[in-house]
């Protein structure tokens, strides 16, 4: 029985999945520090970034909605998905709706070609997964937390 659990764990990738405009994006669960209710963002509000204070730390907020669609996220309520990059920076991504935990088969996940990443606004995405969603499919873009700031 233990072997089956280990095999299943190695065959799937656990993602925190969230809606961002018309896109579905995700973060690898291993990079997620926590998900919290949205609070006040400090900063000018003119750029892509701001700051929140969480657990005695300053956390950079990156408005990916504004980065991708040139329109700031309009919801004042919602959540922050807080990720940690390789430099150990905490980065908060504001989302309007509650993110979901999803296990995706590793065979459904593909690396995005570097040329595509450089030529599209999705330069902050490293992988893409296409998973069954009822009778249709769901395309999930997996964020590269090291390119967010």
Short mmCIF file of N, CA and C in Angstrom, two decimals:
data_model
loop_
_atom_site.label_atom_id
_atom_site.label_comp_id
_atom_site.label_asym_id
_atom_site.label_seq_id
_atom_site.Cartn_x
_atom_site.Cartn_y
_atom_site.Cartn_z
N UNK A 1 0.83 -1.20 0.00
CA UNK A 1 0.00 0.00 0.00
C UNK A 1 0.87 1.26 0.00
N UNK A 2 1.92 1.27 0.78
CA UNK A 2 2.80 2.43 0.85
C UNK A 2 3.45 2.70 -0.50
N UNK A 3 3.78 1.65 -1.24
CA UNK A 3 4.39 1.82 -2.56
C UNK A 3 3.44 2.52 -3.51
N UNK A 4 2.16 2.19 -3.45
CA UNK A 4 1.18 2.83 -4.33
C UNK A 4 1.08 4.32 -4.05
N UNK A 5 1.09 4.70 -2.80
CA UNK A 5 1.01 6.11 -2.44
C UNK A 5 2.25 6.84 -2.96
N UNK A 6 3.42 6.28 -2.75
CA UNK A 6 4.66 6.90 -3.22
C UNK A 6 4.67 7.02 -4.73
N UNK A 7 4.22 5.99 -5.43
CA UNK A 7 4.17 6.03 -6.89
C UNK A 7 3.22 7.11 -7.36
N UNK A 8 2.05 7.20 -6.73
CA UNK A 8 1.09 8.22 -7.13
C UNK A 8 1.65 9.62 -6.90
N UNK A 9 2.34 9.81 -5.77
CA UNK A 9 2.90 11.12 -5.46
C UNK A 9 3.94 11.54 -6.48
N UNK A 10 4.72 10.59 -7.00
CA UNK A 10 5.74 10.94 -7.99
C UNK A 10 5.14 11.13 -9.37
N UNK A 11 3.94 10.63 -9.60
CA UNK A 11 3.30 10.77 -10.91
C UNK A 11 2.48 12.05 -11.02
N UNK A 12 2.24 12.71 -9.90
CA UNK A 12 1.43 13.92 -9.94
C UNK A 12 2.22 15.12 -9.44
N UNK A 13 1.75 16.28 -9.85
CA UNK A 13 2.31 17.55 -9.41
C UNK A 13 1.19 18.28 -8.69
N UNK A 14 1.42 18.68 -7.47
CA UNK A 14 0.40 19.36 -6.67
C UNK A 14 0.51 20.86 -6.90
N UNK A 15 -0.59 21.46 -7.37
CA UNK A 15 -0.61 22.87 -7.74
C UNK A 15 -1.68 23.64 -6.97
N UNK A 16 -1.40 24.90 -6.68
CA UNK A 16 -2.41 25.84 -6.20
C UNK A 16 -2.87 26.58 -7.45
N UNK A 17 -4.13 26.39 -7.83
CA UNK A 17 -4.67 26.89 -9.09
C UNK A 17 -5.58 28.08 -8.81
N UNK A 18 -5.43 29.14 -9.65
CA UNK A 18 -6.23 30.35 -9.45
C UNK A 18 -6.61 30.97 -10.78
N UNK A 19 -7.71 31.71 -10.79
CA UNK A 19 -8.13 32.44 -11.98
C UNK A 19 -7.50 33.81 -11.97
N UNK A 20 -7.04 34.21 -13.14
CA UNK A 20 -6.44 35.53 -13.32
C UNK A 20 -6.96 36.06 -14.64
N UNK A 21 -8.03 36.86 -14.56
CA UNK A 21 -8.67 37.30 -15.80
C UNK A 21 -9.20 36.10 -16.56
N UNK A 22 -8.85 36.01 -17.84
CA UNK A 22 -9.30 34.87 -18.65
C UNK A 22 -8.38 33.67 -18.53
N UNK A 23 -7.30 33.80 -17.77
CA UNK A 23 -6.32 32.73 -17.65
C UNK A 23 -6.50 31.94 -16.36
N UNK A 24 -6.08 30.69 -16.42
CA UNK A 24 -5.97 29.88 -15.22
C UNK A 24 -4.48 29.67 -15.00
N UNK A 25 -3.99 30.13 -13.86
CA UNK A 25 -2.57 30.02 -13.54
C UNK A 25 -2.41 29.21 -12.26
N UNK A 26 -1.20 28.74 -12.04
CA UNK A 26 -0.95 27.91 -10.86
C UNK A 26 0.46 28.12 -10.36
N UNK A 27 0.65 27.75 -9.10
CA UNK A 27 1.97 27.72 -8.47
C UNK A 27 2.18 26.32 -7.93
N UNK A 28 3.38 25.82 -8.04
CA UNK A 28 3.72 24.55 -7.44
C UNK A 28 3.55 24.68 -5.92
N UNK A 29 2.90 23.72 -5.30
CA UNK A 29 2.62 23.79 -3.86
C UNK A 29 3.90 23.97 -3.05
N UNK A 30 5.02 23.47 -3.55
CA UNK A 30 6.28 23.57 -2.83
C UNK A 30 6.78 25.01 -2.71
N UNK A 31 6.31 25.89 -3.58
CA UNK A 31 6.74 27.30 -3.53
C UNK A 31 5.75 28.18 -2.78
N UNK A 32 4.60 27.64 -2.41
CA UNK A 32 3.56 28.44 -1.75
C UNK A 32 3.83 28.51 -0.25
N UNK A 33 3.99 29.73 0.24
CA UNK A 33 4.20 29.97 1.67
C UNK A 33 2.88 29.86 2.41
N UNK A 34 1.86 30.56 1.91
CA UNK A 34 0.51 30.46 2.47
C UNK A 34 -0.47 31.23 1.59
N UNK A 35 -1.74 31.01 1.84
CA UNK A 35 -2.83 31.76 1.20
C UNK A 35 -3.57 32.47 2.32
N UNK A 36 -3.75 33.79 2.16
CA UNK A 36 -4.41 34.59 3.20
C UNK A 36 -5.46 35.50 2.57
N UNK A 37 -6.39 35.93 3.42
CA UNK A 37 -7.37 36.94 2.97
C UNK A 37 -6.62 38.20 2.58
N UNK A 38 -7.15 38.85 1.58
CA UNK A 38 -6.51 40.06 1.08
C UNK A 38 -6.61 41.18 2.11
N UNK A 39 -5.54 41.95 2.24
CA UNK A 39 -5.50 43.09 3.14
C UNK A 39 -5.04 44.31 2.35
N UNK A 40 -4.88 45.43 3.05
CA UNK A 40 -4.49 46.67 2.39
C UNK A 40 -3.10 46.55 1.78
N UNK A 41 -2.97 47.05 0.55
CA UNK A 41 -1.68 47.08 -0.14
C UNK A 41 -1.11 48.49 0.02
N UNK A 42 0.13 48.57 0.47
CA UNK A 42 0.80 49.86 0.64
C UNK A 42 1.64 50.16 -0.59
N UNK A 43 1.59 51.39 -1.05
CA UNK A 43 2.35 51.81 -2.21
C UNK A 43 1.58 52.86 -2.98
N UNK A 44 2.15 53.31 -4.07
CA UNK A 44 1.53 54.38 -4.86
C UNK A 44 0.30 53.91 -5.62
N UNK A 45 0.25 52.62 -5.96
CA UNK A 45 -0.85 52.12 -6.76
C UNK A 45 -0.69 52.39 -8.24
N UNK A 46 0.41 53.00 -8.62
CA UNK A 46 0.64 53.35 -10.03
C UNK A 46 1.38 52.27 -10.80
N UNK A 47 2.07 51.40 -10.09
CA UNK A 47 2.88 50.38 -10.76
C UNK A 47 2.33 48.99 -10.54
N UNK A 48 3.15 48.02 -10.86
CA UNK A 48 2.77 46.62 -10.73
C UNK A 48 2.95 46.08 -9.32
N UNK A 49 3.71 46.81 -8.49
CA UNK A 49 4.05 46.27 -7.18
C UNK A 49 3.56 47.16 -6.04
N UNK A 50 3.45 46.53 -4.90
CA UNK A 50 3.11 47.20 -3.66
C UNK A 50 3.72 46.39 -2.53
N UNK A 51 3.24 46.62 -1.32
CA UNK A 51 3.82 45.95 -0.16
C UNK A 51 2.71 45.66 0.84
N UNK A 52 2.80 44.49 1.48
CA UNK A 52 1.95 44.17 2.62
C UNK A 52 2.86 43.73 3.76
N UNK A 53 2.32 43.73 4.95
CA UNK A 53 3.06 43.26 6.12
C UNK A 53 2.36 41.99 6.60
N UNK A 54 3.13 40.92 6.74
CA UNK A 54 2.56 39.62 7.10
C UNK A 54 3.55 38.88 8.00
N UNK A 55 3.07 38.43 9.13
CA UNK A 55 3.90 37.64 10.05
C UNK A 55 5.21 38.36 10.38
N UNK A 56 5.15 39.67 10.54
CA UNK A 56 6.34 40.44 10.88
C UNK A 56 7.32 40.63 9.74
N UNK A 57 6.87 40.34 8.52
CA UNK A 57 7.74 40.48 7.35
C UNK A 57 7.09 41.40 6.33
N UNK A 58 7.93 42.05 5.54
CA UNK A 58 7.44 42.81 4.39
C UNK A 58 7.34 41.86 3.21
N UNK A 59 6.20 41.89 2.53
CA UNK A 59 5.95 41.01 1.40
C UNK A 59 5.65 41.87 0.18
N UNK A 60 6.33 41.61 -0.91
CA UNK A 60 6.11 42.34 -2.16
C UNK A 60 4.84 41.82 -2.81
N UNK A 61 3.96 42.73 -3.21
CA UNK A 61 2.73 42.36 -3.93
C UNK A 61 2.97 42.65 -5.41
N UNK A 62 2.68 41.66 -6.25
CA UNK A 62 2.81 41.84 -7.70
C UNK A 62 1.43 41.65 -8.31
N UNK A 63 0.90 42.69 -8.93
CA UNK A 63 -0.41 42.64 -9.57
C UNK A 63 -0.26 42.04 -10.96
N UNK A 64 -0.37 40.71 -11.03
CA UNK A 64 -0.22 40.02 -12.31
C UNK A 64 -1.35 40.36 -13.27
N UNK A 65 -2.52 40.71 -12.73
CA UNK A 65 -3.63 41.10 -13.60
C UNK A 65 -3.25 42.35 -14.39
N UNK A 66 -2.65 43.31 -13.71
CA UNK A 66 -2.20 44.54 -14.39
C UNK A 66 -1.06 44.23 -15.36
N UNK A 67 -0.14 43.37 -14.97
CA UNK A 67 0.99 43.02 -15.83
C UNK A 67 0.52 42.36 -17.13
N UNK A 68 -0.45 41.47 -17.01
CA UNK A 68 -0.90 40.71 -18.19
C UNK A 68 -1.94 41.44 -19.03
N UNK A 69 -2.84 42.18 -18.38
CA UNK A 69 -3.98 42.76 -19.08
C UNK A 69 -4.01 44.29 -19.07
N UNK A 70 -3.00 44.93 -18.48
CA UNK A 70 -2.89 46.39 -18.37
C UNK A 70 -4.06 47.01 -17.60
N UNK A 71 -4.72 46.21 -16.79
CA UNK A 71 -5.83 46.68 -15.95
C UNK A 71 -5.59 46.13 -14.55
N UNK A 72 -5.58 46.99 -13.52
CA UNK A 72 -5.36 46.47 -12.17
C UNK A 72 -6.50 45.56 -11.73
N UNK A 73 -6.18 44.64 -10.86
CA UNK A 73 -7.22 43.77 -10.32
C UNK A 73 -8.22 44.67 -9.60
N UNK A 74 -9.49 44.52 -9.92
CA UNK A 74 -10.50 45.46 -9.43
C UNK A 74 -11.05 45.10 -8.06
N UNK A 75 -10.94 43.86 -7.69
CA UNK A 75 -11.52 43.42 -6.42
C UNK A 75 -10.69 43.92 -5.25
N UNK A 76 -11.34 44.50 -4.27
CA UNK A 76 -10.65 44.88 -3.04
C UNK A 76 -10.65 43.72 -2.06
N UNK A 77 -11.56 42.79 -2.28
CA UNK A 77 -11.60 41.59 -1.45
C UNK A 77 -10.93 40.47 -2.24
N UNK A 78 -10.77 39.35 -1.62
CA UNK A 78 -10.14 38.22 -2.29
C UNK A 78 -9.03 37.67 -1.43
N UNK A 79 -7.99 37.19 -2.09
CA UNK A 79 -6.92 36.49 -1.41
C UNK A 79 -5.56 36.91 -1.95
N UNK A 80 -4.55 36.65 -1.15
CA UNK A 80 -3.17 36.71 -1.60
C UNK A 80 -2.63 35.28 -1.61
N UNK A 81 -2.09 34.86 -2.72
CA UNK A 81 -1.33 33.62 -2.77
C UNK A 81 0.12 34.06 -2.60
N UNK A 82 0.73 33.64 -1.51
CA UNK A 82 2.08 34.09 -1.19
C UNK A 82 3.07 32.98 -1.51
N UNK A 83 4.00 33.29 -2.39
CA UNK A 83 5.01 32.32 -2.82
C UNK A 83 6.39 32.79 -2.38
N UNK A 84 7.30 31.85 -2.33
CA UNK A 84 8.69 32.16 -1.99
C UNK A 84 9.55 31.77 -3.18
N UNK A 85 10.35 32.72 -3.68
CA UNK A 85 11.23 32.41 -4.80
C UNK A 85 12.56 31.86 -4.30
N UNK A 86 13.48 31.56 -5.23
CA UNK A 86 14.76 30.96 -4.84
C UNK A 86 15.60 31.90 -3.98
N UNK A 87 15.40 33.20 -4.12
CA UNK A 87 16.13 34.17 -3.30
C UNK A 87 15.49 34.34 -1.92
N UNK A 88 14.46 33.55 -1.63
CA UNK A 88 13.72 33.57 -0.36
C UNK A 88 12.88 34.83 -0.18
N UNK A 89 12.60 35.55 -1.28
CA UNK A 89 11.68 36.68 -1.22
C UNK A 89 10.26 36.15 -1.14
N UNK A 90 9.43 36.78 -0.31
CA UNK A 90 8.01 36.46 -0.28
C UNK A 90 7.30 37.39 -1.25
N UNK A 91 6.48 36.81 -2.11
CA UNK A 91 5.77 37.57 -3.14
C UNK A 91 4.29 37.22 -3.04
N UNK A 92 3.44 38.25 -2.93
CA UNK A 92 1.99 38.04 -2.83
C UNK A 92 1.35 38.32 -4.18
N UNK A 93 0.52 37.38 -4.62
CA UNK A 93 -0.23 37.53 -5.87
C UNK A 93 -1.69 37.72 -5.49
N UNK A 94 -2.27 38.90 -5.76
CA UNK A 94 -3.69 39.10 -5.43
C UNK A 94 -4.59 38.38 -6.44
N UNK A 95 -5.59 37.67 -5.91
CA UNK A 95 -6.58 37.00 -6.75
C UNK A 95 -7.96 37.30 -6.18
N UNK A 96 -8.95 37.33 -7.06
CA UNK A 96 -10.31 37.70 -6.65
C UNK A 96 -11.05 36.55 -5.98
N UNK A 97 -10.78 35.32 -6.42
CA UNK A 97 -11.51 34.17 -5.89
C UNK A 97 -10.55 33.20 -5.20
N UNK A 98 -11.12 32.36 -4.39
CA UNK A 98 -10.32 31.40 -3.63
C UNK A 98 -9.57 30.45 -4.56
N UNK A 99 -8.27 30.28 -4.35
CA UNK A 99 -7.52 29.32 -5.16
C UNK A 99 -7.88 27.89 -4.75
N UNK A 100 -7.58 26.94 -5.63
CA UNK A 100 -7.89 25.54 -5.39
C UNK A 100 -6.62 24.70 -5.43
N UNK A 101 -6.63 23.62 -4.69
CA UNK A 101 -5.54 22.65 -4.73
C UNK A 101 -5.89 21.60 -5.78
N UNK A 102 -4.95 21.30 -6.67
CA UNK A 102 -5.21 20.34 -7.74
C UNK A 102 -3.98 19.46 -7.95
N UNK A 103 -4.21 18.16 -8.08
CA UNK A 103 -3.15 17.23 -8.45
C UNK A 103 -3.23 17.02 -9.96
N UNK A 104 -2.11 17.27 -10.64
CA UNK A 104 -2.05 17.14 -12.10
C UNK A 104 -1.02 16.07 -12.42
N UNK A 105 -1.37 15.19 -13.33
CA UNK A 105 -0.41 14.17 -13.75
C UNK A 105 0.79 14.83 -14.40
N UNK A 106 1.98 14.38 -14.05
CA UNK A 106 3.20 14.97 -14.60
C UNK A 106 3.24 14.87 -16.13
N UNK A 107 2.64 13.83 -16.67
CA UNK A 107 2.64 13.67 -18.13
C UNK A 107 1.77 14.72 -18.83
N UNK A 108 0.92 15.42 -18.08
CA UNK A 108 0.08 16.48 -18.65
C UNK A 108 0.77 17.84 -18.62
N UNK A 109 1.94 17.91 -18.01
CA UNK A 109 2.67 19.17 -17.85
C UNK A 109 3.81 19.22 -18.85
N UNK A 110 3.90 20.35 -19.56
CA UNK A 110 4.94 20.55 -20.57
C UNK A 110 5.69 21.85 -20.28
N UNK A 111 6.98 21.85 -20.59
CA UNK A 111 7.78 23.07 -20.49
C UNK A 111 7.42 23.97 -21.66
N UNK A 112 7.20 25.25 -21.38
CA UNK A 112 6.96 26.21 -22.47
C UNK A 112 8.29 26.53 -23.14
N UNK A 113 8.33 26.54 -24.46
CA UNK A 113 9.57 26.87 -25.15
C UNK A 113 10.03 28.29 -24.80
N UNK A 114 11.34 28.45 -24.64
CA UNK A 114 11.91 29.75 -24.28
C UNK A 114 11.53 30.83 -25.28
N UNK A 115 11.50 30.49 -26.56
CA UNK A 115 11.15 31.47 -27.59
C UNK A 115 9.73 31.99 -27.38
N UNK A 116 8.82 31.12 -27.00
CA UNK A 116 7.44 31.54 -26.72
C UNK A 116 7.40 32.44 -25.49
N UNK A 117 8.13 32.05 -24.46
CA UNK A 117 8.15 32.84 -23.22
C UNK A 117 8.65 34.25 -23.48
N UNK A 118 9.62 34.40 -24.36
CA UNK A 118 10.19 35.71 -24.64
C UNK A 118 9.32 36.55 -25.56
N UNK A 119 8.50 35.90 -26.37
CA UNK A 119 7.71 36.65 -27.36
C UNK A 119 6.29 36.95 -26.91
N UNK A 120 5.87 36.42 -25.80
CA UNK A 120 4.50 36.58 -25.33
C UNK A 120 4.52 37.29 -23.98
N UNK A 121 3.37 37.79 -23.57
CA UNK A 121 3.27 38.43 -22.26
C UNK A 121 3.37 37.41 -21.13
N UNK A 122 3.35 36.14 -21.47
CA UNK A 122 3.42 35.10 -20.45
C UNK A 122 4.86 34.72 -20.13
N UNK A 123 5.76 35.69 -20.12
CA UNK A 123 7.16 35.42 -19.83
C UNK A 123 7.37 34.97 -18.39
N UNK A 124 6.37 35.08 -17.54
CA UNK A 124 6.47 34.67 -16.16
C UNK A 124 5.96 33.25 -15.93
N UNK A 125 5.68 32.54 -17.01
CA UNK A 125 5.17 31.18 -16.96
C UNK A 125 6.26 30.23 -17.46
N UNK A 126 6.45 29.12 -16.75
CA UNK A 126 7.48 28.17 -17.16
C UNK A 126 6.91 26.91 -17.79
N UNK A 127 5.72 26.51 -17.37
CA UNK A 127 5.12 25.27 -17.84
C UNK A 127 3.64 25.48 -18.16
N UNK A 128 3.09 24.55 -18.90
CA UNK A 128 1.66 24.56 -19.19
C UNK A 128 1.13 23.13 -19.01
N UNK A 129 -0.07 23.03 -18.48
CA UNK A 129 -0.73 21.74 -18.32
C UNK A 129 -2.10 21.82 -18.97
N UNK A 130 -2.46 20.79 -19.69
CA UNK A 130 -3.79 20.69 -20.26
C UNK A 130 -4.44 19.47 -19.62
N UNK A 131 -5.50 19.73 -18.82
CA UNK A 131 -6.13 18.67 -18.04
C UNK A 131 -7.61 18.55 -18.40
N UNK A 132 -8.16 17.35 -18.29
CA UNK A 132 -9.59 17.18 -18.55
C UNK A 132 -10.41 17.98 -17.55
N UNK A 133 -11.50 18.59 -18.04
CA UNK A 133 -12.41 19.36 -17.20
C UNK A 133 -13.81 19.07 -17.71
N UNK A 134 -14.38 17.97 -17.23
CA UNK A 134 -15.67 17.53 -17.76
C UNK A 134 -15.49 17.05 -19.19
N UNK A 135 -16.28 17.58 -20.10
CA UNK A 135 -16.17 17.21 -21.51
C UNK A 135 -15.17 18.08 -22.26
N UNK A 136 -14.62 19.08 -21.60
CA UNK A 136 -13.65 19.97 -22.22
C UNK A 136 -12.29 19.79 -21.56
N UNK A 137 -11.38 20.69 -21.88
CA UNK A 137 -10.07 20.68 -21.23
C UNK A 137 -9.82 22.04 -20.58
N UNK A 138 -8.96 22.03 -19.60
CA UNK A 138 -8.56 23.24 -18.89
C UNK A 138 -7.07 23.43 -19.10
N UNK A 139 -6.69 24.61 -19.58
CA UNK A 139 -5.28 24.94 -19.75
C UNK A 139 -4.81 25.72 -18.54
N UNK A 140 -3.78 25.20 -17.89
CA UNK A 140 -3.23 25.82 -16.68
C UNK A 140 -1.80 26.25 -16.97
N UNK A 141 -1.52 27.53 -16.77
CA UNK A 141 -0.17 28.06 -16.93
C UNK A 141 0.51 28.08 -15.56
N UNK A 142 1.63 27.40 -15.44
CA UNK A 142 2.34 27.30 -14.17
C UNK A 142 3.37 28.43 -14.08
N UNK A 143 3.21 29.25 -13.06
CA UNK A 143 4.08 30.42 -12.87
C UNK A 143 5.48 30.01 -12.45
N UNK A 144 6.45 30.77 -12.93
CA UNK A 144 7.83 30.65 -12.48
C UNK A 144 8.03 31.76 -11.45
N UNK A 145 8.02 31.39 -10.17
CA UNK A 145 8.07 32.39 -9.10
C UNK A 145 9.35 33.23 -9.13
N UNK A 146 10.37 32.75 -9.82
CA UNK A 146 11.63 33.49 -9.89
C UNK A 146 11.60 34.62 -10.92
N UNK A 147 10.55 34.70 -11.73
CA UNK A 147 10.43 35.77 -12.72
C UNK A 147 9.37 36.80 -12.35
N UNK A 148 8.76 36.66 -11.18
CA UNK A 148 7.67 37.56 -10.81
C UNK A 148 8.15 38.97 -10.48
N UNK A 149 9.36 39.09 -9.93
CA UNK A 149 9.91 40.42 -9.63
C UNK A 149 11.30 40.54 -10.21
#
